PDB file of C-alpha atoms and ligand atoms in Angstrom:
ATOM      1  CA  MET H   1       0.000   0.000   0.000  1.00 90.00           C
ATOM      2  CA  LEU H   2       1.199   3.489  -0.857  1.00 94.00           C
ATOM      3  CA  LYS H   3       0.213   6.331   1.461  1.00 96.00           C
ATOM      4  CA  PHE H   4      -1.322   9.299  -0.355  1.00 98.00           C
ATOM      5  CA  GLU H   5      -3.469  12.303   0.498  1.00 98.00           C
ATOM      6  CA  LYS H   6      -5.960  14.128  -1.742  1.00 98.00           C
ATOM      7  CA  TYR H   7      -6.534  17.896  -1.661  1.00 97.00           C
ATOM      8  CA  GLN H   8      -8.359  20.501  -3.727  1.00 96.00           C
ATOM      9  CA  GLY H   9      -7.896  24.258  -3.991  1.00 93.00           C
ATOM     10  CA  ALA H  10     -10.844  26.045  -5.633  1.00 93.00           C
ATOM     11  CA  GLY H  11     -11.699  22.710  -7.251  1.00 95.00           C
ATOM     12  CA  ASN H  12      -8.216  22.175  -8.744  1.00 97.00           C
ATOM     13  CA  ASP H  13      -7.403  18.764  -7.236  1.00 98.00           C
ATOM     14  CA  PHE H  14      -4.167  16.977  -6.429  1.00 98.00           C
ATOM     15  CA  VAL H  15      -2.826  13.716  -5.071  1.00 98.00           C
ATOM     16  CA  ILE H  16       0.103  14.358  -2.721  1.00 98.00           C
ATOM     17  CA  VAL H  17       2.700  11.739  -1.823  1.00 98.00           C
ATOM     18  CA  ASN H  18       6.044  11.739  -0.034  1.00 98.00           C
ATOM     19  CA  GLU H  19       8.976  10.806  -2.289  1.00 98.00           C
ATOM     20  CA  ARG H  20      10.328   8.643   0.540  1.00 97.00           C
ATOM     21  CA  ASP H  21       7.316   6.326   0.061  1.00 97.00           C
ATOM     22  CA  LEU H  22       7.822   6.169  -3.720  1.00 98.00           C
ATOM     23  CA  ILE H  23      11.451   5.161  -3.209  1.00 97.00           C
ATOM     24  CA  GLU H  24      10.430   2.553  -0.638  1.00 97.00           C
ATOM     25  CA  LYS H  25       7.888   1.079  -3.091  1.00 96.00           C
ATOM     26  CA  GLY H  26      10.444   1.111  -5.932  1.00 96.00           C
ATOM     27  CA  ILE H  27       8.523   3.535  -8.172  1.00 96.00           C
ATOM     28  CA  PRO H  28      11.209   5.133 -10.387  1.00 94.00           C
ATOM     29  CA  ASP H  29       9.209   6.793 -13.200  1.00 97.00           C
ATOM     30  CA  TYR H  30       7.295   9.741 -11.757  1.00 98.00           C
ATOM     31  CA  ASN H  31       5.872  10.837 -15.140  1.00 98.00           C
ATOM     32  CA  GLU H  32       4.251   7.466 -15.715  1.00 98.00           C
ATOM     33  CA  PHE H  33       3.145   7.255 -12.072  1.00 98.00           C
ATOM     34  CA  ALA H  34       1.491  10.713 -12.304  1.00 98.00           C
ATOM     35  CA  ALA H  35      -0.470   9.756 -15.408  1.00 98.00           C
ATOM     36  CA  GLN H  36      -1.665   6.499 -13.773  1.00 98.00           C
ATOM     37  CA  ILE H  37      -2.588   7.997 -10.402  1.00 98.00           C
ATOM     38  CA  CYS H  38      -4.373  11.050 -11.919  1.00 98.00           C
ATOM     39  CA  ASP H  39      -6.525   8.955 -14.266  1.00 98.00           C
ATOM     40  CA  ARG H  40     -10.135   9.594 -13.221  1.00 98.00           C
ATOM     41  CA  HIS H  41     -11.321   6.112 -14.222  1.00 98.00           C
ATOM     42  CA  TYR H  42      -8.419   3.772 -13.497  1.00 97.00           C
ATOM     43  CA  GLY H  43      -6.511   5.778 -10.882  1.00 97.00           C
ATOM     44  CA  ILE H  44      -7.330   7.995  -7.900  1.00 98.00           C
ATOM     45  CA  GLY H  45      -8.199  10.880 -10.206  1.00 98.00           C
ATOM     46  CA  ALA H  46      -6.747  14.391 -10.037  1.00 98.00           C
ATOM     47  CA  ASP H  47      -5.603  17.358 -12.095  1.00 98.00           C
ATOM     48  CA  GLY H  48      -2.061  16.804 -10.874  1.00 98.00           C
ATOM     49  CA  LEU H  49       0.366  14.892  -8.680  1.00 98.00           C
ATOM     50  CA  ILE H  50       2.560  16.604  -6.081  1.00 98.00           C
ATOM     51  CA  ILE H  51       5.577  14.806  -4.710  1.00 98.00           C
ATOM     52  CA  LEU H  52       7.171  16.081  -1.495  1.00 98.00           C
ATOM     53  CA  LYS H  53      10.944  16.170  -1.846  1.00 97.00           C
ATOM     54  CA  TYR H  54      13.534  17.915   0.289  1.00 96.00           C
ATOM     55  CA  VAL H  55      16.039  20.267  -1.327  1.00 94.00           C
ATOM     56  CA  ALA H  56      18.537  22.211   0.803  1.00 91.00           C
ATOM     57  CA  ASN H  57      16.569  21.034   3.852  1.00 91.00           C
ATOM     58  CA  MET H  58      13.427  22.749   2.602  1.00 93.00           C
ATOM     59  CA  PRO H  59      10.190  21.149   1.407  1.00 96.00           C
ATOM     60  CA  PHE H  60      10.146  21.109  -2.402  1.00 97.00           C
ATOM     61  CA  MET H  61       6.964  20.827  -4.466  1.00 97.00           C
ATOM     62  CA  PHE H  62       7.688  18.486  -7.380  1.00 98.00           C
ATOM     63  CA  PHE H  63       4.664  18.931  -9.672  1.00 98.00           C
ATOM     64  CA  PHE H  64       3.226  16.779 -12.451  1.00 98.00           C
ATOM     65  CA  ASN H  65       0.163  17.357 -14.625  1.00 98.00           C
ATOM     66  CA  SER H  66      -2.409  14.589 -15.058  1.00 98.00           C
ATOM     67  CA  ASP H  67      -0.898  13.607 -18.424  1.00 98.00           C
ATOM     68  CA  GLY H  68       2.421  12.921 -16.663  1.00 98.00           C
ATOM     69  CA  SER H  69       4.249  16.054 -17.861  1.00 98.00           C
ATOM     70  CA  GLN H  70       6.216  18.049 -15.303  1.00 98.00           C
ATOM     71  CA  ALA H  71       5.406  21.722 -14.605  1.00 98.00           C
ATOM     72  CA  PRO H  72       7.579  24.245 -12.744  1.00 96.00           C
ATOM     73  CA  MET H  73       4.841  25.705 -10.543  1.00 96.00           C
ATOM     74  CA  CYS H  74       1.208  25.345  -9.558  1.00 97.00           C
ATOM     75  CA  GLY H  75      -0.594  28.106  -7.643  1.00 96.00           C
ATOM     76  CA  ASN H  76      -3.452  26.021  -6.259  1.00 96.00           C
ATOM     77  CA  GLY H  77      -1.043  23.144  -5.790  1.00 97.00           C
ATOM     78  CA  ILE H  78       1.175  25.180  -3.508  1.00 95.00           C
ATOM     79  CA  ARG H  79      -1.811  26.163  -1.365  1.00 93.00           C
ATOM     80  CA  CYS H  80      -2.744  22.489  -1.015  1.00 95.00           C
ATOM     81  CA  PHE H  81       0.882  21.483  -0.456  1.00 96.00           C
ATOM     82  CA  SER H  82       1.095  24.055   2.365  1.00 94.00           C
ATOM     83  CA  GLN H  83      -1.879  22.502   4.092  1.00 93.00           C
ATOM     84  CA  TYR H  84      -0.401  19.031   3.597  1.00 96.00           C
ATOM     85  CA  LEU H  85       2.843  20.185   5.242  1.00 95.00           C
ATOM     86  CA  ILE H  86       0.914  21.629   8.180  1.00 92.00           C
ATOM     87  CA  ASN H  87      -1.375  18.599   8.566  1.00 93.00           C
ATOM     88  CA  ASN H  88       1.642  16.301   8.616  1.00 96.00           C
ATOM     89  CA  HIS H  89       3.559  18.538  11.078  1.00 95.00           C
ATOM     90  CA  LEU H  90       6.380  19.013   8.573  1.00 96.00           C
ATOM     91  CA  VAL H  91       6.661  22.800   9.104  1.00 94.00           C
ATOM     92  CA  GLU H  92       6.470  25.057  12.122  1.00 90.00           C
ATOM     93  CA  GLY H  93       4.595  28.321  12.600  1.00 86.00           C
ATOM     94  CA  ASN H  94       2.169  29.971  10.191  1.00 84.00           C
ATOM     95  CA  GLU H  95       4.739  31.313   7.724  1.00 88.00           C
ATOM     96  CA  PHE H  96       7.216  29.191   5.845  1.00 91.00           C
ATOM     97  CA  THR H  97       9.053  28.756   2.540  1.00 92.00           C
ATOM     98  CA  VAL H  98       8.301  26.129  -0.069  1.00 93.00           C
ATOM     99  CA  LYS H  99      10.770  25.508  -2.872  1.00 93.00           C
ATOM    100  CA  THR H 100       9.678  25.003  -6.466  1.00 93.00           C
ATOM    101  CA  VAL H 101      11.748  24.512  -9.625  1.00 90.00           C
ATOM    102  CA  ASP H 102      12.511  28.234 -10.081  1.00 86.00           C
ATOM    103  CA  LEU H 103      11.356  29.943  -6.913  1.00 83.00           C
ATOM    104  CA  ASN H 104      11.404  29.960  -3.131  1.00 87.00           C
ATOM    105  CA  ILE H 105       7.780  30.737  -2.367  1.00 87.00           C
ATOM    106  CA  ARG H 106       6.704  32.374   0.856  1.00 86.00           C
ATOM    107  CA  THR H 107       3.426  30.976   2.148  1.00 85.00           C
ATOM    108  CA  SER H 108       1.396  32.056   5.140  1.00 82.00           C
ATOM    109  CA  TYR H 109      -1.842  30.595   6.417  1.00 81.00           C
ATOM    110  CA  ASP H 110      -4.703  31.497   8.647  1.00 80.00           C
ATOM    111  CA  ASP H 111      -6.892  28.690   9.950  1.00 75.00           C
ATOM    112  CA  GLU H 112      -9.277  30.775  11.996  1.00 72.00           C
ATOM    113  CA  ASN H 113     -12.888  29.533  11.985  1.00 66.00           C
ATOM    114  CA  ASP H 114     -11.606  26.148  10.812  1.00 71.00           C
ATOM    115  CA  ILE H 115     -11.174  27.399   7.238  1.00 73.00           C
ATOM    116  CA  PHE H 116      -7.691  27.111   5.810  1.00 78.00           C
ATOM    117  CA  THR H 117      -6.738  30.243   3.883  1.00 80.00           C
ATOM    118  CA  ALA H 118      -3.318  30.353   2.287  1.00 80.00           C
ATOM    119  CA  ARG H 119      -1.658  33.534   1.065  1.00 82.00           C
ATOM    120  CA  VAL H 120       1.040  32.858  -1.501  1.00 85.00           C
ATOM    121  CA  ASN H 121       3.659  35.253  -2.821  1.00 86.00           C
ATOM    122  CA  MET H 122       3.542  34.298  -6.502  1.00 87.00           C
ATOM    123  CA  GLY H 123       6.789  36.101  -7.416  1.00 87.00           C
ATOM    124  CA  LYS H 124       7.237  38.592 -10.237  1.00 93.00           C
ATOM    125  CA  PRO H 125       5.560  38.052 -13.622  1.00 96.00           C
ATOM    126  CA  VAL H 126       7.969  37.682 -16.543  1.00 97.00           C
ATOM    127  CA  PHE H 127       7.225  39.166 -19.985  1.00 97.00           C
ATOM    128  CA  ASP H 128      10.435  38.221 -21.863  1.00 97.00           C
ATOM    129  CA  ALA H 129       8.572  36.598 -24.727  1.00 98.00           C
ATOM    130  CA  ASN H 130      11.579  36.308 -27.066  1.00 98.00           C
ATOM    131  CA  LYS H 131      13.398  34.225 -24.444  1.00 98.00           C
ATOM    132  CA  LEU H 132      10.478  32.009 -23.535  1.00 98.00           C
ATOM    133  CA  ILE H 133       8.414  31.413 -26.657  1.00 98.00           C
ATOM    134  CA  ASN H 134       9.009  31.324 -30.384  1.00 98.00           C
ATOM    135  CA  THR H 135       8.847  35.025 -31.228  1.00 98.00           C
ATOM    136  CA  GLU H 136      11.251  37.891 -31.851  1.00 98.00           C
ATOM    137  CA  LYS H 137       9.023  40.301 -29.950  1.00 98.00           C
ATOM    138  CA  GLU H 138      10.248  41.329 -26.484  1.00 98.00           C
ATOM    139  CA  ARG H 139       6.698  41.295 -25.182  1.00 98.00           C
ATOM    140  CA  PHE H 140       3.897  39.264 -26.690  1.00 98.00           C
ATOM    141  CA  LEU H 141       0.838  41.258 -25.688  1.00 98.00           C
ATOM    142  CA  LYS H 142      -2.465  41.515 -27.587  1.00 98.00           C
ATOM    143  CA  GLU H 143      -1.011  39.815 -30.663  1.00 98.00           C
ATOM    144  CA  LYS H 144      -3.177  38.286 -33.365  1.00 98.00           C
ATOM    145  CA  ILE H 145      -2.762  34.575 -34.101  1.00 98.00           C
ATOM    146  CA  THR H 146      -4.808  32.332 -36.348  1.00 97.00           C
ATOM    147  CA  VAL H 147      -5.386  28.761 -35.221  1.00 96.00           C
ATOM    148  CA  ASP H 148      -7.307  26.415 -37.522  1.00 96.00           C
ATOM    149  CA  GLY H 149      -8.823  29.391 -39.344  1.00 96.00           C
ATOM    150  CA  LYS H 150      -9.940  31.227 -36.195  1.00 97.00           C
ATOM    151  CA  GLU H 151      -8.279  34.471 -35.144  1.00 98.00           C
ATOM    152  CA  PHE H 152      -7.483  35.219 -31.498  1.00 98.00           C
ATOM    153  CA  GLU H 153      -6.011  38.261 -29.781  1.00 98.00           C
ATOM    154  CA  ILE H 154      -3.659  36.636 -27.307  1.00 98.00           C
ATOM    155  CA  SER H 155      -0.974  37.600 -24.771  1.00 98.00           C
ATOM    156  CA  TYR H 156       1.839  35.588 -23.196  1.00 98.00           C
ATOM    157  CA  ILE H 157       3.099  35.941 -19.625  1.00 98.00           C
ATOM    158  CA  PHE H 158       5.114  33.687 -17.297  1.00 98.00           C
ATOM    159  CA  THR H 159       3.718  33.595 -13.747  1.00 97.00           C
ATOM    160  CA  GLY H 160       5.725  30.667 -12.410  1.00 96.00           C
ATOM    161  CA  THR H 161       4.712  28.746 -15.522  1.00 97.00           C
ATOM    162  CA  ASP H 162       3.697  29.515 -19.129  1.00 98.00           C
ATOM    163  CA  HIS H 163       0.367  31.242 -19.670  1.00 98.00           C
ATOM    164  CA  SER H 164      -1.507  32.658 -22.618  1.00 98.00           C
ATOM    165  CA  VAL H 165      -4.453  34.970 -21.970  1.00 98.00           C
ATOM    166  CA  ILE H 166      -7.417  35.745 -24.220  1.00 98.00           C
ATOM    167  CA  PHE H 167      -9.968  38.384 -23.165  1.00 98.00           C
ATOM    168  CA  VAL H 168     -13.523  37.554 -24.234  1.00 98.00           C
ATOM    169  CA  ASN H 169     -16.896  39.310 -24.074  1.00 98.00           C
ATOM    170  CA  GLU H 170     -18.703  36.047 -23.313  1.00 97.00           C
ATOM    171  CA  PHE H 171     -17.520  32.532 -22.511  1.00 97.00           C
ATOM    172  CA  ASP H 172     -18.252  30.039 -25.260  1.00 97.00           C
ATOM    173  CA  ASP H 173     -17.825  26.423 -24.094  1.00 96.00           C
ATOM    174  CA  LYS H 174     -17.356  25.120 -27.616  1.00 96.00           C
ATOM    175  CA  ILE H 175     -14.520  27.573 -28.307  1.00 97.00           C
ATOM    176  CA  ILE H 176     -12.885  26.980 -24.903  1.00 97.00           C
ATOM    177  CA  ASN H 177     -12.953  23.196 -25.243  1.00 97.00           C
ATOM    178  CA  THR H 178     -11.921  23.047 -28.903  1.00 97.00           C
ATOM    179  CA  PHE H 179      -9.471  25.916 -29.176  1.00 98.00           C
ATOM    180  CA  GLY H 180      -8.145  25.590 -25.604  1.00 98.00           C
ATOM    181  CA  LYS H 181      -6.612  22.292 -26.675  1.00 98.00           C
ATOM    182  CA  LYS H 182      -5.502  23.588 -30.073  1.00 98.00           C
ATOM    183  CA  ILE H 183      -3.780  26.660 -28.599  1.00 98.00           C
ATOM    184  CA  GLU H 184      -2.210  24.521 -25.825  1.00 98.00           C
ATOM    185  CA  ASN H 185      -0.602  22.490 -28.604  1.00 98.00           C
ATOM    186  CA  TYR H 186       0.252  25.400 -30.929  1.00 98.00           C
ATOM    187  CA  THR H 187       3.942  24.561 -30.604  1.00 98.00           C
ATOM    188  CA  GLU H 188       5.136  26.692 -33.536  1.00 97.00           C
ATOM    189  CA  LEU H 189       4.578  29.652 -31.176  1.00 98.00           C
ATOM    190  CA  PHE H 190       4.636  27.931 -27.762  1.00 98.00           C
ATOM    191  CA  PRO H 191       7.357  25.262 -28.060  1.00 98.00           C
ATOM    192  CA  LYS H 192       6.771  23.987 -24.486  1.00 98.00           C
ATOM    193  CA  LYS H 193       2.983  24.121 -25.067  1.00 98.00           C
ATOM    194  CA  VAL H 194       1.009  26.597 -22.978  1.00 98.00           C
ATOM    195  CA  ASN H 195      -1.832  27.058 -20.489  1.00 98.00           C
ATOM    196  CA  VAL H 196      -4.762  28.962 -22.028  1.00 98.00           C
ATOM    197  CA  ASN H 197      -6.880  31.386 -19.974  1.00 98.00           C
ATOM    198  CA  PHE H 198     -10.166  32.850 -21.230  1.00 98.00           C
ATOM    199  CA  VAL H 199     -10.911  36.019 -19.263  1.00 98.00           C
ATOM    200  CA  LYS H 200     -14.079  38.070 -18.908  1.00 98.00           C
ATOM    201  CA  VAL H 201     -13.879  41.483 -17.240  1.00 98.00           C
ATOM    202  CA  TYR H 202     -16.993  42.528 -15.280  1.00 98.00           C
ATOM    203  CA  ASP H 203     -15.785  45.783 -13.758  1.00 97.00           C
ATOM    204  CA  LYS H 204     -12.674  47.409 -12.280  1.00 97.00           C
ATOM    205  CA  THR H 205     -12.437  44.876  -9.425  1.00 97.00           C
ATOM    206  CA  HIS H 206     -14.036  41.699 -10.783  1.00 97.00           C
ATOM    207  CA  ILE H 207     -13.002  39.322 -13.533  1.00 97.00           C
ATOM    208  CA  GLU H 208     -13.746  35.673 -14.288  1.00 97.00           C
ATOM    209  CA  VAL H 209     -11.309  33.117 -15.672  1.00 98.00           C
ATOM    210  CA  ILE H 210     -11.725  29.720 -17.305  1.00 98.00           C
ATOM    211  CA  THR H 211      -8.444  27.891 -17.814  1.00 98.00           C
ATOM    212  CA  TRP H 212      -7.554  25.167 -20.255  1.00 98.00           C
ATOM    213  CA  GLU H 213      -4.472  23.753 -18.545  1.00 98.00           C
ATOM    214  CA  ARG H 214      -1.464  22.404 -20.333  1.00 98.00           C
ATOM    215  CA  GLY H 215      -1.260  18.697 -19.541  1.00 98.00           C
ATOM    216  CA  ALA H 216      -4.580  18.561 -17.706  1.00 98.00           C
ATOM    217  CA  GLY H 217      -7.285  20.013 -19.964  1.00 98.00           C
ATOM    218  CA  ARG H 218     -10.078  22.251 -18.686  1.00 98.00           C
ATOM    219  CA  THR H 219      -9.888  22.480 -14.888  1.00 98.00           C
ATOM    220  CA  LEU H 220     -12.118  24.220 -12.349  1.00 97.00           C
ATOM    221  CA  ALA H 221      -9.383  26.708 -11.389  1.00 96.00           C
ATOM    222  CA  CYS H 222      -5.726  27.528 -11.963  1.00 97.00           C
ATOM    223  CA  GLY H 223      -3.769  29.704  -9.502  1.00 96.00           C
ATOM    224  CA  THR H 224      -0.958  30.759 -11.830  1.00 97.00           C
ATOM    225  CA  GLY H 225      -3.594  31.300 -14.554  1.00 97.00           C
ATOM    226  CA  VAL H 226      -5.723  33.684 -12.467  1.00 97.00           C
ATOM    227  CA  THR H 227      -2.509  35.504 -11.515  1.00 96.00           C
ATOM    228  CA  ALA H 228      -1.639  35.906 -15.213  1.00 98.00           C
ATOM    229  CA  ALA H 229      -5.162  37.158 -15.953  1.00 98.00           C
ATOM    230  CA  ALA H 230      -5.095  39.619 -13.031  1.00 97.00           C
ATOM    231  CA  VAL H 231      -1.684  41.044 -13.999  1.00 97.00           C
ATOM    232  CA  LEU H 232      -2.699  41.574 -17.633  1.00 98.00           C
ATOM    233  CA  SER H 233      -6.105  43.022 -16.693  1.00 98.00           C
ATOM    234  CA  ARG H 234      -4.261  45.626 -14.647  1.00 97.00           C
ATOM    235  CA  ILE H 235      -1.620  46.302 -17.318  1.00 97.00           C
ATOM    236  CA  PHE H 236      -4.291  46.804 -20.012  1.00 98.00           C
ATOM    237  CA  GLY H 237      -6.137  49.233 -17.709  1.00 98.00           C
ATOM    238  CA  TYR H 238      -9.234  47.039 -17.354  1.00 98.00           C
ATOM    239  CA  THR H 239      -8.972  46.729 -13.573  1.00 98.00           C
ATOM    240  CA  GLU H 240      -7.479  48.300 -10.479  1.00 96.00           C
ATOM    241  CA  TYR H 241      -4.456  46.993  -8.596  1.00 92.00           C
ATOM    242  CA  LYS H 242      -6.423  44.513  -6.481  1.00 93.00           C
ATOM    243  CA  VAL H 243      -8.939  42.283  -8.180  1.00 95.00           C
ATOM    244  CA  ASN H 244     -11.369  39.495  -7.281  1.00 96.00           C
ATOM    245  CA  VAL H 245     -11.077  36.630  -9.703  1.00 95.00           C
ATOM    246  CA  LYS H 246     -14.021  34.272 -10.025  1.00 93.00           C
ATOM    247  CA  VAL H 247     -13.346  30.731 -11.115  1.00 92.00           C
ATOM    248  CA  TRP H 248     -15.884  27.914 -11.362  1.00 87.00           C
ATOM    249  CA  THR H 249     -17.091  27.872  -7.731  1.00 79.00           C
ATOM    250  CA  ALA H 250     -14.571  30.002  -5.887  1.00 79.00           C
ATOM    251  CA  CYS H 251     -12.924  33.398  -5.802  1.00 83.00           C
ATOM    252  CA  HIS H 252      -9.234  34.294  -5.634  1.00 83.00           C
ATOM    253  CA  ARG H 253      -8.044  37.696  -4.410  1.00 85.00           C
ATOM    254  CA  ILE H 254      -4.995  38.867  -6.359  1.00 84.00           C
TER     255      ILE H 254
HETATM  256  N1  LIG F 301      -3.206  24.285 -11.816  1.00 92.99           N
HETATM  257  C1  LIG F 301      -1.995  24.960 -11.653  1.00 92.99           C
HETATM  258  C2  LIG F 301      -1.027  24.971 -12.805  1.00 92.99           C
HETATM  259  C3  LIG F 301      -0.488  23.565 -13.072  1.00 92.99           C
HETATM  260  C4  LIG F 301       0.603  23.499 -14.108  1.00 92.99           C
HETATM  261  C5  LIG F 301       0.140  23.793 -15.498  1.00 92.99           C
HETATM  262  N2  LIG F 301      -0.865  22.894 -15.990  1.00 92.99           N
HETATM  263  C6  LIG F 301       1.365  23.824 -16.430  1.00 92.99           C
HETATM  264  O1  LIG F 301       1.635  22.848 -17.155  1.00 92.99           O
HETATM  265  O2  LIG F 301       2.061  24.848 -16.429  1.00 92.99           O
HETATM  266  C7  LIG F 301      -2.143  26.269 -10.908  1.00 92.99           C
HETATM  267  O3  LIG F 301      -3.024  26.339 -10.025  1.00 92.99           O
HETATM  268  O4  LIG F 301      -1.339  27.183 -11.097  1.00 92.99           O
END
C-alpha cells in the first residue's frame, strides 16, 4: 500500500505523496506514475500529482500534470501542499518557505474559523517573450494569431509557468474546449505548449477566468492562470491593482 493524500484548492485537485514512500515502493518513473494515479477512471483521479521532496533542507513541491508532464509551478497546488505540510507537522509556525523549480515561495496561512486560507507570494511576472516562446518580440501582448482558421487576440506571460491569456466578451464552451486544446498544442509559437486562460472582465475589481491547462485540460481553477489574468487586466487598464477573480465555484483575491 502506498500512502497518499488528496486535496483541492478552488476545485483544482491533487494527489500528494512523499517521495520517501515512492522510493520505498520502488517507483522510479514519476511521469508514468502521475499519469496512472491522476486517471479519473483507473486511478485515484486528479488534475495533478505533487511529490514532497527535500532540497537544501526545505520542502520542495515536485509537480506533475495529469498527463504525466512536469510543470515548474502550480498556484493552487502550492496552497494544497502548504496545508499538507501543516497537517503532517512538517513545518512550524504559520509562515514558511516552499521551494519550487525556479522559486522559493513564501506561504502564510490562517486557519481561523476552521477554514484554511493560504496567502502565496507568486513572485514577479515575466514578460520576456523572445526568451520564452518562439517570437522575436520582447513582449507578446495583444497579438493576433490564427489557429485552424480562427483568429485570437492573445498575450503571453510567465507567472511561475507559461500562460496565454485571451480576453472575451462572453464565454463560449465550444470555443474553450476546442481551441483551448488547439492553442495549448500550438507549438510553432509555444514550443513547451502553454496554459490557455479565457478572461471576462466585469468591472474594475471583478473578472472571471476559465483555464484550459497544459497537460490537464479544462480544470475548475488555476492559480498561476488567475494571476496571469489579473496582472494583464491591470496592465491593459481594465482593472485596479487589487482584483477578485471568479473561477468555477470560488474566488481568488490577487
Ligand atoms: N493548476 C496549476 C497549474 C499547473 C501546471 C500547469 N498545468 C502547467 O503545465 O504549467 C495552478 O493552479 O497554477
